[in-house]
Short mmCIF file of C-alpha atoms and ligand atoms in Angstrom, two decimals:
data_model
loop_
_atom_site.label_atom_id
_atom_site.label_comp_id
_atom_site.label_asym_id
_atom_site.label_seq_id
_atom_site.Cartn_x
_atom_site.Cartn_y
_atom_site.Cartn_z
CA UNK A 1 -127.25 5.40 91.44
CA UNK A 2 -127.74 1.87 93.29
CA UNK A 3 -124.56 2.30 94.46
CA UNK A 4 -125.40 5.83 96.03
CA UNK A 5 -128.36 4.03 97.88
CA UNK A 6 -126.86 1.32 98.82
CA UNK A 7 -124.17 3.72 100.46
CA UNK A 8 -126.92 5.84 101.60
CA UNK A 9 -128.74 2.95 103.71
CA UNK A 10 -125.78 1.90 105.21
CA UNK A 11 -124.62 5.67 106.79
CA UNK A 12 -128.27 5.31 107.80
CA UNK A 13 -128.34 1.78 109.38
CA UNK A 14 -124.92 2.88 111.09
CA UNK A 15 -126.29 5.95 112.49
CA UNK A 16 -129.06 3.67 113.73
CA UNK A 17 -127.50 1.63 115.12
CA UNK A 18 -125.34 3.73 116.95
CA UNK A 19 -128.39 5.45 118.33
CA UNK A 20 -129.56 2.31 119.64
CA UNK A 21 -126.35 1.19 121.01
CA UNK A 22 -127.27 1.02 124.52
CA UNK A 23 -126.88 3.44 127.12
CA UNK A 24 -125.74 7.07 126.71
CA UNK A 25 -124.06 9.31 129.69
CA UNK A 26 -124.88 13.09 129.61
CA UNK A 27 -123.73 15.33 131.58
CA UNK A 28 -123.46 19.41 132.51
CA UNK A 29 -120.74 21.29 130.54
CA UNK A 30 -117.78 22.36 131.48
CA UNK A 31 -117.32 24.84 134.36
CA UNK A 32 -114.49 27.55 134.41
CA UNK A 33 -116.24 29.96 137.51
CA UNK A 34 -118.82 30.83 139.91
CA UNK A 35 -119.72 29.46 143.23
CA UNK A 36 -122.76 26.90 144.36
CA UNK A 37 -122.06 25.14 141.01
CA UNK A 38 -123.84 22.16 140.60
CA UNK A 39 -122.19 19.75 138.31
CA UNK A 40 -124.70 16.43 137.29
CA UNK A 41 -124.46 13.36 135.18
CA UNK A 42 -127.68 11.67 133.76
CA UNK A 43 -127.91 7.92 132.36
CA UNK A 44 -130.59 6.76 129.13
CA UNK A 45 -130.91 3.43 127.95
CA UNK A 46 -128.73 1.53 130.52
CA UNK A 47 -128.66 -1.93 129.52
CA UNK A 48 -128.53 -3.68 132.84
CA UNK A 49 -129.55 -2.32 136.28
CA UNK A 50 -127.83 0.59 138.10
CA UNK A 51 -127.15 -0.02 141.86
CA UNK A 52 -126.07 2.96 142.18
CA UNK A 53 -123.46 5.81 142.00
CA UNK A 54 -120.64 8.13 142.94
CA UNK A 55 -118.55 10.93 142.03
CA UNK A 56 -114.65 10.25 142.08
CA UNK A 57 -112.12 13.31 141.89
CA UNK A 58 -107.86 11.53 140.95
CA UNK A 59 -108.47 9.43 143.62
CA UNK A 60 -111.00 10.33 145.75
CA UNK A 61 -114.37 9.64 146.43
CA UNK A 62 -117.17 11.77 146.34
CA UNK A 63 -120.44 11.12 147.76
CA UNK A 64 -123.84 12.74 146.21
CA UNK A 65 -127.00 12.27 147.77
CA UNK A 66 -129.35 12.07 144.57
CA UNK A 67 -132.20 9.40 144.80
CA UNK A 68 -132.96 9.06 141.35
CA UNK A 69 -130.75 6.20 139.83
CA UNK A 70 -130.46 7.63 136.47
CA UNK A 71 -129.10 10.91 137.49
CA UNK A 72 -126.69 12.00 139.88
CA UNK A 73 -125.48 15.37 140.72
CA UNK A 74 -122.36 17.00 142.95
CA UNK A 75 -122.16 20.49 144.12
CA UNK A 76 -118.73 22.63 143.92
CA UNK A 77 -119.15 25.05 146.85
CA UNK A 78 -116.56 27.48 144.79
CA UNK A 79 -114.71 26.95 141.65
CA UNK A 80 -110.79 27.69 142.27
CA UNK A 81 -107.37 26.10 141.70
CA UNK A 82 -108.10 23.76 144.71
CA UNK A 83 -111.67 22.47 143.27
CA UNK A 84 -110.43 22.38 139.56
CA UNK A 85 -109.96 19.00 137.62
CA UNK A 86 -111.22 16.22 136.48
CA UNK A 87 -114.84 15.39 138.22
CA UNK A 88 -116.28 11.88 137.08
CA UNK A 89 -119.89 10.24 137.83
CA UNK A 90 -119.44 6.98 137.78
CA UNK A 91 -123.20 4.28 137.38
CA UNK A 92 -122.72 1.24 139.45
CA UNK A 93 -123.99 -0.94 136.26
CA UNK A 94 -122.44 -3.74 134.66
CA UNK A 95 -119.76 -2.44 132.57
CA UNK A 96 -119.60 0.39 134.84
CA UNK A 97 -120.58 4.16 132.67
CA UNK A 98 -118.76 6.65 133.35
CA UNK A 99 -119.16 10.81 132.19
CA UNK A 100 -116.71 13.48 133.21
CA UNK A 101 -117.22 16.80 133.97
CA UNK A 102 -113.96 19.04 133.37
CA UNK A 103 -113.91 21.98 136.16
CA UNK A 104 -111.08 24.38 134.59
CA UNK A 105 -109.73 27.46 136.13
CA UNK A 106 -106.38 29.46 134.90
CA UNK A 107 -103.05 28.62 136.22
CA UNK A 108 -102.31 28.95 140.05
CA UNK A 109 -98.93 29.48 139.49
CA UNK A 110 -96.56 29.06 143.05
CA UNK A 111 -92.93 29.35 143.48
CA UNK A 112 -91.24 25.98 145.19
CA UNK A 113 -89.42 29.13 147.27
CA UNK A 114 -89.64 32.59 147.42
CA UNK A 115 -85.63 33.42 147.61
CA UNK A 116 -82.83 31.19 146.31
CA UNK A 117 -79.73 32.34 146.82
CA UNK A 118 -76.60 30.62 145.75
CA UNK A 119 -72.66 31.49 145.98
CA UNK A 120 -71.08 32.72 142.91
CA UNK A 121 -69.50 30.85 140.10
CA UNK A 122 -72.11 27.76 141.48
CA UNK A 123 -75.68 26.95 139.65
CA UNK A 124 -78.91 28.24 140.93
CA UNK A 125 -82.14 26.92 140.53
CA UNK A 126 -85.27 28.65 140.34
CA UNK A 127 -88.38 26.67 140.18
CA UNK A 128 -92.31 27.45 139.56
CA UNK A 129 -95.64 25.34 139.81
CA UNK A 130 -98.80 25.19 138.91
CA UNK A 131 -101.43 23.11 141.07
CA UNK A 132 -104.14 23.67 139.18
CA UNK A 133 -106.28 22.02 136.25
CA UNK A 134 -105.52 22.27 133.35
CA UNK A 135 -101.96 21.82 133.08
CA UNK A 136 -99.81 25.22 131.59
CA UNK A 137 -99.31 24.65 128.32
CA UNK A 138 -96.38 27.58 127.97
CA UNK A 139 -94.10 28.60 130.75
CA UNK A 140 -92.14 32.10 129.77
CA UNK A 141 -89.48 33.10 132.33
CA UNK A 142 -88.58 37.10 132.73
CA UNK A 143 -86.06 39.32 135.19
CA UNK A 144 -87.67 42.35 136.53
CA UNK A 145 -85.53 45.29 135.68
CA UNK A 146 -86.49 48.37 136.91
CA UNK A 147 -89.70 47.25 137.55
CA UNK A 148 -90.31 45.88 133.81
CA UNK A 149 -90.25 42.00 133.20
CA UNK A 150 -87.70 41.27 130.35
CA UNK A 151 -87.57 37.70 128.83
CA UNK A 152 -85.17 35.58 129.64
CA UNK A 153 -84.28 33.19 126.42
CA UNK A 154 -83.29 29.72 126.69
CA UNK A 155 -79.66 28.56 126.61
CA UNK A 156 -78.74 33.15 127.04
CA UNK A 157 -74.90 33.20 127.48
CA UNK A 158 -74.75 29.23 128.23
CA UNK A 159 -75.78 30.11 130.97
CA UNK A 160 -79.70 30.25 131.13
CA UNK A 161 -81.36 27.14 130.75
CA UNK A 162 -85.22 26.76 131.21
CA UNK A 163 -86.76 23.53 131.40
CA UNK A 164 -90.26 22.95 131.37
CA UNK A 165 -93.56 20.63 132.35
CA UNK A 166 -97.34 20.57 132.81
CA UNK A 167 -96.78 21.47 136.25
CA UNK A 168 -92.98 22.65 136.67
CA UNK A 169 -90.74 25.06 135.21
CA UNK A 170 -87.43 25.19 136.16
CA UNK A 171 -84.74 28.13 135.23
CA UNK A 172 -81.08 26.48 136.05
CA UNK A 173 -78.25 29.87 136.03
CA UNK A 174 -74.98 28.59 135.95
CA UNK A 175 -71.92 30.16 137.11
CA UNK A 176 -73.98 32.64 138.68
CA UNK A 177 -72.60 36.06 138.33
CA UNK A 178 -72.17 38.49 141.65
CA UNK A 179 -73.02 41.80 139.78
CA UNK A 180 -75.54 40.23 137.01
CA UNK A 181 -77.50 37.93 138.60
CA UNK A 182 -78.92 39.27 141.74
CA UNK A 183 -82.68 40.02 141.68
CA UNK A 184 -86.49 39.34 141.13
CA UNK A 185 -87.54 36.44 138.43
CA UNK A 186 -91.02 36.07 137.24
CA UNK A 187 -92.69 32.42 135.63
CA UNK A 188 -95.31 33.14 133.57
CA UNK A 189 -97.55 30.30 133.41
CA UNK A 190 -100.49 29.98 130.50
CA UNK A 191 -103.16 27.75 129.83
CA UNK A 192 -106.57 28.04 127.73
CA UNK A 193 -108.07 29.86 130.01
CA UNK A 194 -105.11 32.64 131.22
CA UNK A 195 -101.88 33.14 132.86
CA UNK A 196 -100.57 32.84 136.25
CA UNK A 197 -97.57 33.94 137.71
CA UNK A 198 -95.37 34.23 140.69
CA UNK A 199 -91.95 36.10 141.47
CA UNK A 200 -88.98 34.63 143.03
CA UNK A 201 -86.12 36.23 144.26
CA UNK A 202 -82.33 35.62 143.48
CA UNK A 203 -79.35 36.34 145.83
CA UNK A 204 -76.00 35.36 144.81
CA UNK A 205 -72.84 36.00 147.88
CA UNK A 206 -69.16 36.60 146.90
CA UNK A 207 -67.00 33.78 147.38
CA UNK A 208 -65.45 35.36 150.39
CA UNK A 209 -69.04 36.01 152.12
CA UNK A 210 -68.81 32.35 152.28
CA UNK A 211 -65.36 32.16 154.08
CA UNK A 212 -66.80 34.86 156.57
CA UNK A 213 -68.43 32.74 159.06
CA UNK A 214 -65.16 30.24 158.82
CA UNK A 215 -63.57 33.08 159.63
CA UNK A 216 -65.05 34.92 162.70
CA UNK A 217 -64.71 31.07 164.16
CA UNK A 218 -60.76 31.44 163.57
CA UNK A 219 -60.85 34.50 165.17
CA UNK A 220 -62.75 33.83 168.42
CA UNK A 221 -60.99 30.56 169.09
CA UNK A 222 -57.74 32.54 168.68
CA UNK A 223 -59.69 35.41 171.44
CA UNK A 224 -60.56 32.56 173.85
CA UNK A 225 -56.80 30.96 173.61
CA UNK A 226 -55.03 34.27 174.29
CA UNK A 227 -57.10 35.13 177.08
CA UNK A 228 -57.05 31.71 178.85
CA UNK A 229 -53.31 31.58 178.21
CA UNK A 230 -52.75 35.17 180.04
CA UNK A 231 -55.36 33.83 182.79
CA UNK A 232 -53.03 30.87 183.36
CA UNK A 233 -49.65 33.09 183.38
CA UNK A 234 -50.94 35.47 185.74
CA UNK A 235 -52.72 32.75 187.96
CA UNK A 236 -49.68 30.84 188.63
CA UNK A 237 -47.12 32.40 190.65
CA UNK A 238 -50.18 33.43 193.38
CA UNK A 239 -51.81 30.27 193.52
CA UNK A 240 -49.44 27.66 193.86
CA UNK A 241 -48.81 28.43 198.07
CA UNK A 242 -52.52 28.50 198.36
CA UNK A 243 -52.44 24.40 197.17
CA UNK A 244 -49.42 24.04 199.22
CA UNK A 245 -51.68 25.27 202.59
CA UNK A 246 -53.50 22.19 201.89
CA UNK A 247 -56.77 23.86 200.60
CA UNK A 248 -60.15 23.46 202.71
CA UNK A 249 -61.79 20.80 204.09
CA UNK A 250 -64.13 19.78 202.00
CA UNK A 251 -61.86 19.59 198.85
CA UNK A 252 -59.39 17.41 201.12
CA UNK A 253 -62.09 15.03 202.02
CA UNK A 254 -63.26 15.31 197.86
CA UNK A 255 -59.69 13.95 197.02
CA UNK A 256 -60.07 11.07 199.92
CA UNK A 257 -63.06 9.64 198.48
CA UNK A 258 -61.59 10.22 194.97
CA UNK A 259 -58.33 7.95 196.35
CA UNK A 260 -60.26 4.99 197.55
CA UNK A 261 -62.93 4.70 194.90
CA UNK A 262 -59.61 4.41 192.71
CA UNK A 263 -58.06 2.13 195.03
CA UNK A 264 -61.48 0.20 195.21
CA UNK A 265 -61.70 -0.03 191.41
CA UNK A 266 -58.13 -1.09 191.30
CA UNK A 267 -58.31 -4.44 193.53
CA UNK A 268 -62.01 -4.93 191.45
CA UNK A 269 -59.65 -5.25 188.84
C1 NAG B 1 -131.02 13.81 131.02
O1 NAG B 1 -130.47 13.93 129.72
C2 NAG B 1 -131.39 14.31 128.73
C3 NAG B 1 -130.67 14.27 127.40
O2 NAG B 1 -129.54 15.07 127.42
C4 NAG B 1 -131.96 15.67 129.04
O3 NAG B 1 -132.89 16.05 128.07
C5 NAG B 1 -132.58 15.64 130.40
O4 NAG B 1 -133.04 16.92 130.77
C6 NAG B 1 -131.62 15.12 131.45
N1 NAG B 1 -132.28 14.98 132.71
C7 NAG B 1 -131.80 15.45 133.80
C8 NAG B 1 -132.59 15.19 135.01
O5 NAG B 1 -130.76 16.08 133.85
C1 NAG B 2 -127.99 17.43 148.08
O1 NAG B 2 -127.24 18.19 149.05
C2 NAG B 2 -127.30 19.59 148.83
C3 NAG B 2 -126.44 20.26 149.87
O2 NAG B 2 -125.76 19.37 150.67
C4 NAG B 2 -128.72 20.10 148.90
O3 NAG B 2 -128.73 21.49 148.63
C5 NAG B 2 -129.55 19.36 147.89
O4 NAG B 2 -130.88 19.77 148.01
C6 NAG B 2 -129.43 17.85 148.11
N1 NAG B 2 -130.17 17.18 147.07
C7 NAG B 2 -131.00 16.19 147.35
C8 NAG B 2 -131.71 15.61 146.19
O5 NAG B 2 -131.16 15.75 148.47
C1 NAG B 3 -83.92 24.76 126.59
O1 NAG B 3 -82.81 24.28 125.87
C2 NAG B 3 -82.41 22.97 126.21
C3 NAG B 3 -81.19 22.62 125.40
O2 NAG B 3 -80.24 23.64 125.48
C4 NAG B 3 -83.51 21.99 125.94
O3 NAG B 3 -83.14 20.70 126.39
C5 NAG B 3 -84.76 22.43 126.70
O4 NAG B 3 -85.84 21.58 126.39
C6 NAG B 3 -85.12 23.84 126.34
N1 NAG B 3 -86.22 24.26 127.15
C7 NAG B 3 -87.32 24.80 126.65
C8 NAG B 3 -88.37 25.19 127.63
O5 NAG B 3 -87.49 24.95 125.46
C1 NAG B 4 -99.75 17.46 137.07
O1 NAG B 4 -100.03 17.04 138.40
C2 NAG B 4 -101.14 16.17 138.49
C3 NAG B 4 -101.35 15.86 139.96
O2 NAG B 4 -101.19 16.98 140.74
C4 NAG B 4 -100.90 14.92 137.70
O3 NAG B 4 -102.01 14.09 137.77
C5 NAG B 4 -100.62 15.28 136.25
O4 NAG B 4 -100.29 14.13 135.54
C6 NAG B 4 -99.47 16.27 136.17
N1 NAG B 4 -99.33 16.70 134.80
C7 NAG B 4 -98.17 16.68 134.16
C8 NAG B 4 -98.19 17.12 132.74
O5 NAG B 4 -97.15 16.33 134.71
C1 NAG B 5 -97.31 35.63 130.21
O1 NAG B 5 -97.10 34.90 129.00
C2 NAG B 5 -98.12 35.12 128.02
C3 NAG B 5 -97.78 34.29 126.82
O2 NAG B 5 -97.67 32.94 127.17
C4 NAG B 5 -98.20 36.57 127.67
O3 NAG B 5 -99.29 36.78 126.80
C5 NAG B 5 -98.42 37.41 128.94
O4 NAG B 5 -98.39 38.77 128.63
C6 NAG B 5 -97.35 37.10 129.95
N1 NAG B 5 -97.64 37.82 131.17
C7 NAG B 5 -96.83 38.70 131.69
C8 NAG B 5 -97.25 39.30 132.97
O5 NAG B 5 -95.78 38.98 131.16
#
C-alpha cells in the first residue's frame, strides 16, 4: 500500500512537473483544404523574452505581421500541392520554440515526360513525381488496355522493373518489344489523404526506323553526285573554247590581281 503511494506521488510530481516545465507552443491543427486559411502558433510560459517571430516554409522565410509577441499567425491564400508542407512558427527566444503546422493535400502526381519512346530490343524508362506534401507512400504502375488500367507487376517477364521513392517512381522495360510495348502507362500515386496520377505514353521504333534517316542521307548524296557528275560531262566539250576566248574583262583583271597578291606574298616570304 505505501508502495502504491509512494508510486502514486511520484506519476503526480512528474506530471507536475512537466506542467511546469517552462514554455509550451500551441498551435492550429492540421489543414488538408479550403482557401483564406489562417494557420497560427501561440506561446505560454516562455521562460526568457521573445523578440520576436517568423514563419519558415524548407527554406524559406515567411513574414507575418502579428503584434502580439506570444502569438503569431500566417495566412495560406489556397491550400494546393504548391502551398502544402511543412509550415513552422518559429519565437525569437532563447532556445528558440518552435511549433509546426502540417498543410497536407493528396498527391500531385506529374510525369518527368509525357512520351518516351525508345528503339526496340533497348531499355525504356518511364518516370512519375509527386511535388506535393506528404510524400506517396505506394506507387502502383498500370498499362491502359482498351481503355482499362491493368497492373503491371514488378520484375513481369524480366523485363518490368519498378522502382520506387517518396517522390519518384520509375518503371525501367527492357528489351522493349515492337508489338507489346507500345502504348499509354499510368503511376498511381497514394498517400493518407488520396491518389494521384498521371499517364505517360510509350513508343517503341523498329530497328530499321532507326537506319531510315541514315538512309535517305545515302541516297541524296548519291542524287547530288550523279547529277553533278552528268552536269560536268555535258559541260565540258562546250565550254572549254569559251576559256580559250580569254573570258571577259573583269574575270581577266580578277586573275591579275589574284597573280600579284601571290607573287607579293611570295617575296614576303
Ligand atoms: C493560445 O493557446 C491557448 C491554449 O491552447 C488557447 O486557449 C488560446 O486560445 C490561444 N490563444 C490564441 C490567441 O490563439
Ligand atoms: C495580417 O495580414 C492579413 C492580410 O495580409 C490581414 O487580413 C490581417 O488582418 C493582418 N493581421 C494583422 C494583425 O495585421
Ligand atoms: C522491384 O524488384 C526489384 C528486384 O527485382 C527490387 O529491387 C525493387 O525494389 C522492387 N520494386 C518495388 C517497387 O518493389
Ligand atoms: C521529397 O522532396 C522534398 C523536396 O521537394 C524533400 O524535402 C523530401 O525529402 C523528399 N522526400 C523523399 C522521401 O525523398
Ligand atoms: C491507385 O492505387 C490505389 C492503391 O494504392 C487504388 O486504391 C486506386 O484504385 C488506384 N487508382 C487507380 C485509378 O487505379
Amino acid at each position: 500500500m505505501e508502495t502504491l503511494l509512494a508510486l502514486l506521488g511520484a506519476l503526480l510530481g512528474a506530471a507536475g512537473g512537466a506542467s511546469a516545465a517552462g514554455p509550451q507552443i500551441s498551435t492550429t491543427p492540421e489543414v488538408t483544404s479550403g482557401s483564406n486559411v489562417l494557420i497560427s502558433c501561440n506561446v505560454t510560459e516562455a521562460s526568457t523574452e521573445i523578440k520576436g517571430h517568423y514563419w519558415m516554409k524548407g527554406e524559406t522565410k515567411l513574414l507575418s505581421n502579428e503584434s502580439a509577441p506570444d502569438f503569431t499567425s500566417y495566412l495560406i491564400p489556397k491550400v494546393d500541392y504548391e502551398t502544402s508542407g511543412e509550415y513552422h512558427c518559429i519565437f525569437d527566444t532563447t532556445p528558440l520554440l518552435r511549433g509546426t503546422v502540417y498543410v497536407k493535400v493528396k498527391p500531385h502526381v506529374v510525369a518527368y515526360k509525357k512520351s518516351e519512346h525508345g528503339n526496340e530490343g533497348d531499355t525504356g524508362v518511364l518516370t512519375c513525381k509527386s511535388n506535393s506534401y506528404p510524400s506517396v507512400t505506394q506507387w502502383n504502375w498500370f498499362k491502359i488496355v482498351d481503355g482499362v488500367p491493368q497492373p503491371v507487376v514488378n520484375g513481369t517477364e524480366d523485363r518490368f522493373f519498378i522502382k520506387s521513392g517518396g517522390n519518384r517512381t520509375d518503371l525501367r522495360i527492357t528489351s522493349l518489344n515492337l508489338e507489346k510495348d507500345p502504348g499509354e502507362y499510368m503511376c498511381n500515386g497514394t498517400n493518407e489523404l488520396g491518389e494521384g496520377s498521371a499517364v505517360v505514353g510509350l513508343r517503341v521504333r523498329s530497328r530499321l526506323a532507326a537506319l531510315w534517316p541514315f538512309l535517305g542521307i545515302v541516297a541524296e548524296v548519291l542524287v547530288l553526285v550523279t547529277i553533278i557528275f552528268i552536269y560536268e560531262k555535258r559541260r565540258q566539250p562546250n565550254q572549254v573554247p569559251d576559256d580559250d576566248d580569254g573570258g571577259s574583262a573583269p574575270l581577266k583583271s580578277n586573275a591579275a590581281n589574284y597573280k600579284d597578291k601571290n607573287v607579293r606574298q611570295r617575296n614576303a616570304n
